[in-house]
mmCIF file of N, CA and C in Angstrom:
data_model
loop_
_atom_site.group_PDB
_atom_site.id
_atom_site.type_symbol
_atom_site.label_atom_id
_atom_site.label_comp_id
_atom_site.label_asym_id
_atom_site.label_seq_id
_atom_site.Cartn_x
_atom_site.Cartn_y
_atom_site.Cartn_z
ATOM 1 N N UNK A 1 -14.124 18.942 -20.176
ATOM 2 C CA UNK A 1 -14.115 17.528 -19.864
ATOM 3 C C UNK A 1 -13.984 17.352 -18.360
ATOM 4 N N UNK A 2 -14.683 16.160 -17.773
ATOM 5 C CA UNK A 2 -14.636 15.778 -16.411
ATOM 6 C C UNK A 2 -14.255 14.260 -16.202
ATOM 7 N N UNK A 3 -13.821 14.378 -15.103
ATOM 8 C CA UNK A 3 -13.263 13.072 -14.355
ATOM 9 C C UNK A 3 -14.009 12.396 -13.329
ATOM 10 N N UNK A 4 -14.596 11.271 -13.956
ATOM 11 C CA UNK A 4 -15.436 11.144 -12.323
ATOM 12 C C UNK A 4 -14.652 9.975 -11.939
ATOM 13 N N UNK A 5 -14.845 9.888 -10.779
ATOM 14 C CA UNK A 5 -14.067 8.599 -10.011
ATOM 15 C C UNK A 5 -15.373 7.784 -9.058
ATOM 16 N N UNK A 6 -15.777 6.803 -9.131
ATOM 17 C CA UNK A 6 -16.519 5.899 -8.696
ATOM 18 C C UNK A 6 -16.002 5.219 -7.726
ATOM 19 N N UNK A 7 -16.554 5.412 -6.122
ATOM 20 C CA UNK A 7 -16.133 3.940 -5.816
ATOM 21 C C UNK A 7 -16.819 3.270 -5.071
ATOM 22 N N UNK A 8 -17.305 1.891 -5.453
ATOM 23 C CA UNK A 8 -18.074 0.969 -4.857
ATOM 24 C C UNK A 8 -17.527 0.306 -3.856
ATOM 25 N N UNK A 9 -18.187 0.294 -2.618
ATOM 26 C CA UNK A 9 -18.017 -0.863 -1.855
ATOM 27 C C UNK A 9 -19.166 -1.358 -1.095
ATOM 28 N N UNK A 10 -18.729 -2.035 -0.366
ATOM 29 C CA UNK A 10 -20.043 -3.369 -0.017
ATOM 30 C C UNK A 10 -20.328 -2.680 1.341
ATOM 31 N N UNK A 11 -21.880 -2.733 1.693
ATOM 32 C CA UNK A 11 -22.148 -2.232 3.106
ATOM 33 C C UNK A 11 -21.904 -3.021 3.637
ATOM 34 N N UNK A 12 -22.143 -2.257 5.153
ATOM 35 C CA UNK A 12 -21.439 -2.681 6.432
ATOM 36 C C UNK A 12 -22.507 -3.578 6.435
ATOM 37 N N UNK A 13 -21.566 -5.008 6.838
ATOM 38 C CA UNK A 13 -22.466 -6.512 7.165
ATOM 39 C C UNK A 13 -22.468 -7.203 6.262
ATOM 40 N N UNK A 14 -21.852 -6.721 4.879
ATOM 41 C CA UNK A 14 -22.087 -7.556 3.843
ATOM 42 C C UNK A 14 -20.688 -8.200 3.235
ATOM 43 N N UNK A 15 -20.799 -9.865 3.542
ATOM 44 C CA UNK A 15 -19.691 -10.516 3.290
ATOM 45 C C UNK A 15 -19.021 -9.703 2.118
ATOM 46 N N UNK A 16 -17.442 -10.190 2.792
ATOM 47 C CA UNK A 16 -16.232 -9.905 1.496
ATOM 48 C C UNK A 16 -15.864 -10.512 1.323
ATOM 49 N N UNK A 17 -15.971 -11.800 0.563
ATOM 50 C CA UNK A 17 -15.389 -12.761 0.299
ATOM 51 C C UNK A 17 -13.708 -12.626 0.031
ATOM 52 N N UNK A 18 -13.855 -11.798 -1.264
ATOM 53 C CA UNK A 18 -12.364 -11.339 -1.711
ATOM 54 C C UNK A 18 -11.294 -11.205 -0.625
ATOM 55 N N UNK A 19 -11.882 -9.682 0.423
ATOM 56 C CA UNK A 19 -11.814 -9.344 1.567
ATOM 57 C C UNK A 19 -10.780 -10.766 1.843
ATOM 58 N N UNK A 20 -11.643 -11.503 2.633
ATOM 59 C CA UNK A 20 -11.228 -12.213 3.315
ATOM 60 C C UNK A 20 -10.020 -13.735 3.199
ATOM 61 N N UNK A 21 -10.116 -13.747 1.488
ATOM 62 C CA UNK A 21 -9.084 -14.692 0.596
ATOM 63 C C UNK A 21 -8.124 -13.635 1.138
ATOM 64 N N UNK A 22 -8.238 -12.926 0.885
ATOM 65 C CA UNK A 22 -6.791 -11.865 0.911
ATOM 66 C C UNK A 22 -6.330 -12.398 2.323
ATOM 67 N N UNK A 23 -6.941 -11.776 3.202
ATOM 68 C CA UNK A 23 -6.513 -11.943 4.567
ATOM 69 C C UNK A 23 -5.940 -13.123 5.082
ATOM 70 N N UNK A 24 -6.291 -14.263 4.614
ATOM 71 C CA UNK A 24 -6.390 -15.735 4.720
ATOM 72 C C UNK A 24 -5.069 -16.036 4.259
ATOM 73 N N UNK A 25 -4.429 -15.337 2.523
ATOM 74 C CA UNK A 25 -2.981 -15.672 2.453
ATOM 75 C C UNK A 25 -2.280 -14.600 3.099
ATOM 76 N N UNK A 26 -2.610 -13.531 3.673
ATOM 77 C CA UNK A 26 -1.709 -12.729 4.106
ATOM 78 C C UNK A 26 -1.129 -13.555 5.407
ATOM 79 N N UNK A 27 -2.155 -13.788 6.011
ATOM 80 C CA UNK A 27 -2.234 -15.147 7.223
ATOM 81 C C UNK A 27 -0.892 -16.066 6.983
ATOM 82 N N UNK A 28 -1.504 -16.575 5.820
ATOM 83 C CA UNK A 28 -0.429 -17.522 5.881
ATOM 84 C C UNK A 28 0.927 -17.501 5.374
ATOM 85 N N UNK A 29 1.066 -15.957 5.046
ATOM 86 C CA UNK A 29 2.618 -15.575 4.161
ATOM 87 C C UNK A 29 3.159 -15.028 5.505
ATOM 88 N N UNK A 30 2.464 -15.243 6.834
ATOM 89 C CA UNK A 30 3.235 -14.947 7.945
ATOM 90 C C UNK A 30 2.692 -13.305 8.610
ATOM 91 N N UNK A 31 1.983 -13.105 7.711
ATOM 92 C CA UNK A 31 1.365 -11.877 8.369
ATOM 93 C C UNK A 31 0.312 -11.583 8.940
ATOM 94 N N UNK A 32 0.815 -11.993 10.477
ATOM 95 C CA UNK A 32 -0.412 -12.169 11.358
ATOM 96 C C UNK A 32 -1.218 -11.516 12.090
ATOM 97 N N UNK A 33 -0.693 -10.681 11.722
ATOM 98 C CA UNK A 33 -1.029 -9.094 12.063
ATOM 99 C C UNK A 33 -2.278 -8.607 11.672
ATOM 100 N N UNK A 34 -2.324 -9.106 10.369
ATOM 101 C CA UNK A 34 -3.570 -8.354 9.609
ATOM 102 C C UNK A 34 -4.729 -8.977 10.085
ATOM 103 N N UNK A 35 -5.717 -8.322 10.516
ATOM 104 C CA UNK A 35 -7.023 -9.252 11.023
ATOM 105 C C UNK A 35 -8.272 -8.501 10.159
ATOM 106 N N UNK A 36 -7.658 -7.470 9.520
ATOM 107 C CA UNK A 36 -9.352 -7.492 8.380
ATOM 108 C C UNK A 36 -8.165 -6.905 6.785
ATOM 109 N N UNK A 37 -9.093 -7.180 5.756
ATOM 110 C CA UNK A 37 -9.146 -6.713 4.251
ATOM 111 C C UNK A 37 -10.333 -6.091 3.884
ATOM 112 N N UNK A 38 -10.664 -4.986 3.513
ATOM 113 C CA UNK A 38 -11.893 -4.418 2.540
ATOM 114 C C UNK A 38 -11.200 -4.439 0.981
ATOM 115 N N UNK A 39 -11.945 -4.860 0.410
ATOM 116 C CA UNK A 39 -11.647 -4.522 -0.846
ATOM 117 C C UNK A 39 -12.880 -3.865 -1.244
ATOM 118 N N UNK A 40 -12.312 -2.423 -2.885
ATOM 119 C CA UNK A 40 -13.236 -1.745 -2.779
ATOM 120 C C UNK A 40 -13.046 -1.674 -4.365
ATOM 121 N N UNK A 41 -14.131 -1.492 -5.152
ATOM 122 C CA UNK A 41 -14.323 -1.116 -6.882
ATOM 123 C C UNK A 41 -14.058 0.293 -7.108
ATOM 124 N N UNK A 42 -13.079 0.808 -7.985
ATOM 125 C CA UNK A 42 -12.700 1.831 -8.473
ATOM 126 C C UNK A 42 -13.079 2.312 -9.870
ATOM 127 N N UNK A 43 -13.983 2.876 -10.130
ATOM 128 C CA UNK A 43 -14.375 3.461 -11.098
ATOM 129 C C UNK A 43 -13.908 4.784 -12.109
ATOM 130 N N UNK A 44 -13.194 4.996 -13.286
ATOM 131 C CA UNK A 44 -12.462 6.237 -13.453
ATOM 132 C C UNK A 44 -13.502 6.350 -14.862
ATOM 133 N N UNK A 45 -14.471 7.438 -14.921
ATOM 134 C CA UNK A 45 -15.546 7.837 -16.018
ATOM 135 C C UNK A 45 -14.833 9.051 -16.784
ATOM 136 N N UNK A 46 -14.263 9.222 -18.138
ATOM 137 C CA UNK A 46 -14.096 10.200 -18.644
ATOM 138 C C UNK A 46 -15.413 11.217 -19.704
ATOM 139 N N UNK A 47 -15.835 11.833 -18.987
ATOM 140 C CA UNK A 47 -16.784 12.636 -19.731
ATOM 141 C C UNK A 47 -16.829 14.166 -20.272
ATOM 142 N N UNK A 48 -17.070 13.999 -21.743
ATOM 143 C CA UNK A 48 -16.759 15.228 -22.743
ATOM 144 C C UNK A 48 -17.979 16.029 -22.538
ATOM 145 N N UNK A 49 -17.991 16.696 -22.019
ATOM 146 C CA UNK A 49 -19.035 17.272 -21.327
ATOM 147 C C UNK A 49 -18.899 19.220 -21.241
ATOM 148 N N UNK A 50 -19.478 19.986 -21.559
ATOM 149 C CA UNK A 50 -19.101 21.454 -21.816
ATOM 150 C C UNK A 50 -20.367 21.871 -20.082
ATOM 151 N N UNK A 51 -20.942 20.966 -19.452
ATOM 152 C CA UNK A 51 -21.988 21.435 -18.472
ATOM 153 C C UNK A 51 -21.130 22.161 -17.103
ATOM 154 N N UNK A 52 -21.789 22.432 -16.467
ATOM 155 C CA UNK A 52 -21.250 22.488 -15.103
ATOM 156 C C UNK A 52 -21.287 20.854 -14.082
ATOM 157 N N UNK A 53 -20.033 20.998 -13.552
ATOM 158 C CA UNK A 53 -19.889 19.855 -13.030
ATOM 159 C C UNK A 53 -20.865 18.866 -11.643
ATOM 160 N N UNK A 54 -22.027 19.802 -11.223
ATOM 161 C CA UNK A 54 -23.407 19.088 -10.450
ATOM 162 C C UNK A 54 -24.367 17.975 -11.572
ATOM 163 N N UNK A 55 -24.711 19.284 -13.143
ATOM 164 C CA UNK A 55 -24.693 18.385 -13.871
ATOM 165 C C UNK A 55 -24.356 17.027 -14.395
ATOM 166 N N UNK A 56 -22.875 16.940 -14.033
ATOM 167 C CA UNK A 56 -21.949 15.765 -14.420
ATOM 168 C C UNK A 56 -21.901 14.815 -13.298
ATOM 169 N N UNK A 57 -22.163 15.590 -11.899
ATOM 170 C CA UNK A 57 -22.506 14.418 -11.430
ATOM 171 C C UNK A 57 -24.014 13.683 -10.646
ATOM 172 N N UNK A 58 -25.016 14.680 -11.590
ATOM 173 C CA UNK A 58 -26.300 14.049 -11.647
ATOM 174 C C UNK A 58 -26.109 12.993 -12.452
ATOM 175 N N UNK A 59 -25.399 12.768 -13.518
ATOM 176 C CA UNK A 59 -25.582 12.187 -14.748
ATOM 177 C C UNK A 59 -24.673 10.768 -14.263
ATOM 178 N N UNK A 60 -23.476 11.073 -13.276
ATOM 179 C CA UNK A 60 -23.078 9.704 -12.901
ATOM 180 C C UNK A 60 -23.437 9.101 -12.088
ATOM 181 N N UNK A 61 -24.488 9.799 -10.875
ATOM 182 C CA UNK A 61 -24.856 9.545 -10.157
ATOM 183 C C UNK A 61 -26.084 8.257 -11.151
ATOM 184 N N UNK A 62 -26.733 8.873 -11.995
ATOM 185 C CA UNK A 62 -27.934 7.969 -12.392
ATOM 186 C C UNK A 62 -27.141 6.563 -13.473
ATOM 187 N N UNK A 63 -25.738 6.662 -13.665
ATOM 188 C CA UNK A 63 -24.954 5.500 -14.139
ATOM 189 C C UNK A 63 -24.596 4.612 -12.731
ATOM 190 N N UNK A 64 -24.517 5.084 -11.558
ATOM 191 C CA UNK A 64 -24.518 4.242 -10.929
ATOM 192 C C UNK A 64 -25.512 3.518 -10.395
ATOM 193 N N UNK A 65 -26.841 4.031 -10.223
ATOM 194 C CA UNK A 65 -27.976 3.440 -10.174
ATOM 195 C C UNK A 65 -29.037 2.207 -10.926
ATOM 196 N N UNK A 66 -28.094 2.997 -12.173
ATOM 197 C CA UNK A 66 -28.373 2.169 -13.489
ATOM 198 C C UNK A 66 -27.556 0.877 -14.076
ATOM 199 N N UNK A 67 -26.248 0.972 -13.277
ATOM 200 C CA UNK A 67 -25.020 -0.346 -13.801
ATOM 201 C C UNK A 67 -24.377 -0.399 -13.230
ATOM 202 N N UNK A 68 -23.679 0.630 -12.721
ATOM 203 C CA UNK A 68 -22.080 0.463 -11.638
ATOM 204 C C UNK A 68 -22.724 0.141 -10.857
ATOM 205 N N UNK A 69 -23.253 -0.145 -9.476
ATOM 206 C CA UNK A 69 -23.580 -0.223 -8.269
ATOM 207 C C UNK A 69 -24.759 -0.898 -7.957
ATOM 208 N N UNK A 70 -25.119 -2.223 -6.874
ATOM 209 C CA UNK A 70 -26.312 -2.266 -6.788
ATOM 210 C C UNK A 70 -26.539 -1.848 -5.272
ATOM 211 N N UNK A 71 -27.463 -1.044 -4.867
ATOM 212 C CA UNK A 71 -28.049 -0.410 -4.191
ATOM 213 C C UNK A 71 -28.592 -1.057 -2.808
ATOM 214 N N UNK A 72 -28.585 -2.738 -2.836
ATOM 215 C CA UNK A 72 -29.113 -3.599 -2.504
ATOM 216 C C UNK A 72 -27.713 -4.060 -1.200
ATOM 217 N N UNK A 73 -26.399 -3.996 -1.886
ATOM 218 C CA UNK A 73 -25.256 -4.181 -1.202
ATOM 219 C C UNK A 73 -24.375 -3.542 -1.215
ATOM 220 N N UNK A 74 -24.611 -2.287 -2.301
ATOM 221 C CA UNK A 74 -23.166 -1.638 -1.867
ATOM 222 C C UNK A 74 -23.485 0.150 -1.767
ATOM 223 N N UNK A 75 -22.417 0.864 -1.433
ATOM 224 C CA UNK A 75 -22.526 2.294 -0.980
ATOM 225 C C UNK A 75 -21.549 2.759 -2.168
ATOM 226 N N UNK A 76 -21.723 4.045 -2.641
ATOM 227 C CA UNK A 76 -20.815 4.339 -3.328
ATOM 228 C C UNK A 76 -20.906 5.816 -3.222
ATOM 229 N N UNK A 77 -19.268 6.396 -3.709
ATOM 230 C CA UNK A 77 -18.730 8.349 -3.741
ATOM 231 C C UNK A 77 -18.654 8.364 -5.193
ATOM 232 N N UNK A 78 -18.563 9.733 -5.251
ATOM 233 C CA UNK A 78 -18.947 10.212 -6.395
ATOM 234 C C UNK A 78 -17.648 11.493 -6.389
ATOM 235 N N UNK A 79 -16.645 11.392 -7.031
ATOM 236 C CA UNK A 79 -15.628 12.841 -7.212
ATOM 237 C C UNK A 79 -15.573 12.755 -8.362
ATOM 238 N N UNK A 80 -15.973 14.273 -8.665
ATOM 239 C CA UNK A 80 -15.770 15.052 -10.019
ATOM 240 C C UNK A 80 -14.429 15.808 -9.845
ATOM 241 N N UNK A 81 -13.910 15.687 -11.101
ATOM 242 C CA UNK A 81 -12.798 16.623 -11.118
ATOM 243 C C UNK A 81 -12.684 17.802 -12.787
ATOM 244 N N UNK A 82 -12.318 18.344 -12.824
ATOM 245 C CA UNK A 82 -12.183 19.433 -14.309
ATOM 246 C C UNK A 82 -10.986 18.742 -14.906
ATOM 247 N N UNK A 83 -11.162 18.593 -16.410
ATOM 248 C CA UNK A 83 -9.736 18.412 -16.621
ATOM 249 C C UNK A 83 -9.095 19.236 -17.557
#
């Protein structure tokens, strides 16, 4: 079995809305300090899988192409782990 971990985030230039709510109450809870937020999508894939793990992450690689991720705005890593 393998562990993949996904994580999406938005390319460089591409509004964060979220991002920036955050920042906006951090702002105003007095923390003025903070002048950026990224927020980023965390993906945890459990797969029963007997392959070698390039295999496993050809196979998540083409789930992110296919649903997790659009390609259009965001960048995403790919860690396999054994479990």
């Amino acid at each position: 079995m393998y562990k993949a971990t996904v994580t999406i985030k938005l390319k460089k230039g591409v509004l964060n809305p979220e991002g920036m709510t955050i920042k906006r109450a951090l702002n105003f809870l007095g923390y003025d300090n903070v002048k950026e937020v990224q927020t980023y999508k965390m993906i945890d894939i459990i797969i029963d899988e007997e392959e070698d793990e390039e295999k496993v992450k050809e196979k998540v690689e083409e789930m992110c192409k296919k649903l997790l991720a659009n390609p259009v705005i965001h960048d995403y890593e790919i860690e396999i782990k054994k479990l």
